[in-house]
Amino acid sequence: MQYRTLARTAVSAIGLGAMPLSIEHRPDEKRAIATVHAALDAGVTLIDTADSYHWHAGETGHNELLVARALAAYGGDTSRVLVATKGGRGRPGDGSWTVSAAPAHLKKAAEASAKRLGVDAIGLYQLHKPDPAVPWAESVGALRELLDAGTIRAAGVSNVTTDQILQAHRILGDGLVSVQNQYSPAVRDSEPELRLSERLGLAFLPWSPLGGISRSSLDGPSGPTSIGTAFHRLAAERDVSPQQIVLAWLLARSPAMIPVPGASRPASISDSAGATELRLNARELTELEKLLPD
């Protein structure tokens, strides 16, 4: 397993996106916990969750509670595992997502998340999405207060622009450690945010990193996917999965990159974790770049 720096500590270069374990089409709890345990067995030390990762109304924190139960039930050492959670979004139970990043809400949400995770302080707390009804500086200011109060040890921002990253960095200083935006072979709009993260020494956690190769959990069983891409052709040459090729490509794009692919089966995260041992050579990287969609 390769390691990269996040929240001033070394974490596995591939994390586990735990969202599929709690939202629509989620597995039963036995398989969900087995998936977390498979991640840990593979050397994964970063688990990404959020209070809004649930399916039905009244289930706020479902995923955080599940992750906490899985860690408690694991037979090995979990002291090096960093659980990163997020606040600022909601799910009313009808399939939609809401945004609520008012300072009072974020502070209460962080305290509730810490309680569900069973920790005195959250290792990494991320503002899930800017709220158009709340000035950005006020939402980020709530993270500053959470840091100062010791409720969280490090802060991150998600779904943000370069200007929002810079403003958050001015407010949070060294307390800001990560950016989590969508980034994949199919969606590379956040290239400027990735490069800014590099310059500022922030980790970049791409969400939906397998876009264009695998369905997102939010797409459901009928969601779009691709076959026959350059990633699939290289995977056949290397005798590995296309998902491993994508993750290896992401890791090669930047030392700041720490993908957190979602998984709902033990085999999926075990395969994803194996991408850290896959090295793409210069020719392969060049060929992939040539054939990426515009």
Short mmCIF file of N, CA, C and O in Angstrom, two decimals, residues 106-152:
data_model
loop_
_atom_site.label_atom_id
_atom_site.label_comp_id
_atom_site.label_asym_id
_atom_site.label_seq_id
_atom_site.Cartn_x
_atom_site.Cartn_y
_atom_site.Cartn_z
N LEU A 106 -23.97 23.69 11.11
CA LEU A 106 -22.72 22.96 10.96
C LEU A 106 -22.13 22.57 12.31
O LEU A 106 -21.62 21.45 12.49
N LYS A 107 -22.20 23.47 13.27
CA LYS A 107 -21.63 23.17 14.59
C LYS A 107 -22.41 22.05 15.28
O LYS A 107 -21.81 21.12 15.85
N LYS A 108 -23.73 22.10 15.20
CA LYS A 108 -24.54 21.02 15.78
C LYS A 108 -24.31 19.71 15.05
O LYS A 108 -24.24 18.64 15.64
N ALA A 109 -24.21 19.79 13.72
CA ALA A 109 -24.00 18.59 12.92
C ALA A 109 -22.67 17.93 13.25
O ALA A 109 -22.57 16.70 13.36
N ALA A 110 -21.62 18.73 13.42
CA ALA A 110 -20.30 18.17 13.75
C ALA A 110 -20.32 17.50 15.11
O ALA A 110 -19.75 16.41 15.29
N GLU A 111 -20.96 18.11 16.06
CA GLU A 111 -21.05 17.50 17.40
C GLU A 111 -21.81 16.18 17.34
O GLU A 111 -21.42 15.20 17.98
N ALA A 112 -22.89 16.15 16.55
CA ALA A 112 -23.66 14.91 16.40
C ALA A 112 -22.85 13.84 15.68
O ALA A 112 -22.90 12.65 16.04
N SER A 113 -22.07 14.24 14.68
CA SER A 113 -21.23 13.28 13.95
C SER A 113 -20.18 12.67 14.87
O SER A 113 -19.92 11.47 14.84
N ALA A 114 -19.55 13.51 15.70
CA ALA A 114 -18.54 13.00 16.63
C ALA A 114 -19.15 11.98 17.58
O ALA A 114 -18.55 10.93 17.87
N LYS A 115 -20.36 12.25 18.04
CA LYS A 115 -21.03 11.32 18.94
C LYS A 115 -21.32 10.00 18.24
O LYS A 115 -21.10 8.92 18.80
N ARG A 116 -21.81 10.06 17.00
CA ARG A 116 -22.11 8.83 16.27
C ARG A 116 -20.86 8.02 15.99
O ARG A 116 -20.87 6.79 16.03
N LEU A 117 -19.77 8.72 15.68
CA LEU A 117 -18.52 8.02 15.39
C LEU A 117 -17.82 7.54 16.65
O LEU A 117 -16.86 6.75 16.58
N GLY A 118 -18.26 8.02 17.80
CA GLY A 118 -17.67 7.59 19.06
C GLY A 118 -16.30 8.15 19.31
O GLY A 118 -15.44 7.49 19.90
N VAL A 119 -16.08 9.41 18.88
CA VAL A 119 -14.76 10.03 19.04
C VAL A 119 -14.88 11.34 19.80
O VAL A 119 -15.93 12.00 19.78
N ASP A 120 -13.81 11.72 20.46
CA ASP A 120 -13.78 13.00 21.15
C ASP A 120 -13.62 14.15 20.15
O ASP A 120 -14.12 15.26 20.39
N ALA A 121 -12.89 13.89 19.06
CA ALA A 121 -12.68 14.89 18.03
C ALA A 121 -12.65 14.19 16.67
O ALA A 121 -12.03 13.13 16.52
N ILE A 122 -13.32 14.77 15.69
CA ILE A 122 -13.36 14.19 14.34
C ILE A 122 -12.03 14.44 13.65
O ILE A 122 -11.52 15.57 13.63
N GLY A 123 -11.45 13.39 13.08
CA GLY A 123 -10.14 13.52 12.44
C GLY A 123 -10.13 14.49 11.28
O GLY A 123 -9.21 15.30 11.14
N LEU A 124 -11.15 14.45 10.43
CA LEU A 124 -11.29 15.38 9.31
C LEU A 124 -12.77 15.64 9.09
O LEU A 124 -13.55 14.71 8.86
N TYR A 125 -13.15 16.92 9.18
CA TYR A 125 -14.54 17.32 8.98
C TYR A 125 -14.59 18.24 7.77
O TYR A 125 -13.88 19.25 7.71
N GLN A 126 -15.43 17.86 6.80
CA GLN A 126 -15.48 18.59 5.54
C GLN A 126 -16.84 19.28 5.35
O GLN A 126 -17.87 18.67 5.60
N LEU A 127 -16.79 20.52 4.90
CA LEU A 127 -18.01 21.23 4.54
C LEU A 127 -18.46 20.66 3.19
O LEU A 127 -17.76 20.79 2.20
N HIS A 128 -19.62 20.03 3.18
CA HIS A 128 -20.04 19.19 2.06
C HIS A 128 -20.29 19.98 0.78
O HIS A 128 -19.98 19.51 -0.31
N LYS A 129 -20.87 21.16 0.90
CA LYS A 129 -21.16 21.95 -0.30
C LYS A 129 -21.47 23.39 0.11
O LYS A 129 -22.14 23.61 1.11
N PRO A 130 -21.00 24.38 -0.66
CA PRO A 130 -21.37 25.76 -0.35
C PRO A 130 -22.88 25.94 -0.40
O PRO A 130 -23.57 25.37 -1.25
N ASP A 131 -23.37 26.73 0.52
CA ASP A 131 -24.80 27.02 0.60
C ASP A 131 -25.04 28.39 -0.02
O ASP A 131 -24.54 29.40 0.49
N PRO A 132 -25.80 28.46 -1.12
CA PRO A 132 -26.01 29.77 -1.76
C PRO A 132 -26.73 30.77 -0.88
O PRO A 132 -26.68 31.98 -1.14
N ALA A 133 -27.39 30.30 0.18
CA ALA A 133 -28.12 31.20 1.07
C ALA A 133 -27.26 31.72 2.22
O ALA A 133 -27.73 32.53 3.02
N VAL A 134 -26.02 31.24 2.31
CA VAL A 134 -25.14 31.62 3.42
C VAL A 134 -23.81 32.12 2.86
O VAL A 134 -23.20 31.45 2.02
N PRO A 135 -23.33 33.27 3.29
CA PRO A 135 -22.01 33.73 2.84
C PRO A 135 -20.95 32.67 3.11
O PRO A 135 -20.90 32.08 4.21
N TRP A 136 -20.11 32.43 2.12
CA TRP A 136 -19.09 31.38 2.24
C TRP A 136 -18.20 31.59 3.47
O TRP A 136 -17.88 30.64 4.19
N ALA A 137 -17.83 32.80 3.73
CA ALA A 137 -16.95 33.08 4.87
C ALA A 137 -17.61 32.68 6.19
O ALA A 137 -16.93 32.27 7.14
N GLU A 138 -18.93 32.80 6.27
CA GLU A 138 -19.63 32.42 7.50
C GLU A 138 -19.62 30.90 7.69
O GLU A 138 -19.41 30.40 8.80
N SER A 139 -19.85 30.16 6.60
CA SER A 139 -19.81 28.70 6.70
C SER A 139 -18.41 28.22 7.08
O SER A 139 -18.25 27.38 7.97
N VAL A 140 -17.41 28.77 6.42
CA VAL A 140 -16.03 28.38 6.74
C VAL A 140 -15.66 28.83 8.15
O VAL A 140 -14.92 28.14 8.87
N GLY A 141 -16.20 29.96 8.56
CA GLY A 141 -15.95 30.43 9.93
C GLY A 141 -16.44 29.44 10.96
O GLY A 141 -15.84 29.32 12.05
N ALA A 142 -17.50 28.71 10.65
CA ALA A 142 -17.98 27.68 11.58
C ALA A 142 -16.94 26.57 11.72
O ALA A 142 -16.74 26.02 12.82
N LEU A 143 -16.25 26.24 10.62
CA LEU A 143 -15.18 25.24 10.70
C LEU A 143 -14.04 25.75 11.59
O LEU A 143 -13.46 24.99 12.37
N ARG A 144 -13.75 27.05 11.47
CA ARG A 144 -12.71 27.65 12.32
C ARG A 144 -13.08 27.51 13.80
O ARG A 144 -12.23 27.17 14.65
N GLU A 145 -14.36 27.75 14.12
CA GLU A 145 -14.81 27.63 15.51
C GLU A 145 -14.75 26.18 15.98
O GLU A 145 -14.40 25.91 17.13
N LEU A 146 -15.07 25.24 15.09
CA LEU A 146 -15.00 23.83 15.46
C LEU A 146 -13.56 23.40 15.71
O LEU A 146 -13.28 22.61 16.62
N LEU A 147 -12.64 23.93 14.91
CA LEU A 147 -11.22 23.65 15.14
C LEU A 147 -10.77 24.21 16.48
O LEU A 147 -10.10 23.53 17.28
N ASP A 148 -11.13 25.45 16.74
CA ASP A 148 -10.71 26.11 17.98
C ASP A 148 -11.31 25.43 19.21
O ASP A 148 -10.67 25.39 20.27
N ALA A 149 -12.51 24.88 19.06
CA ALA A 149 -13.17 24.20 20.18
C ALA A 149 -12.67 22.78 20.39
O ALA A 149 -12.98 22.16 21.41
N GLY A 150 -11.90 22.26 19.42
CA GLY A 150 -11.40 20.90 19.53
C GLY A 150 -12.41 19.85 19.12
O GLY A 150 -12.17 18.65 19.32
N THR A 151 -13.52 20.26 18.51
CA THR A 151 -14.51 19.30 18.04
C THR A 151 -13.99 18.54 16.83
O THR A 151 -14.33 17.37 16.62
N ILE A 152 -13.18 19.21 16.02
CA ILE A 152 -12.55 18.58 14.85
C ILE A 152 -11.06 18.87 14.88
O ILE A 152 -10.62 19.88 15.42
#
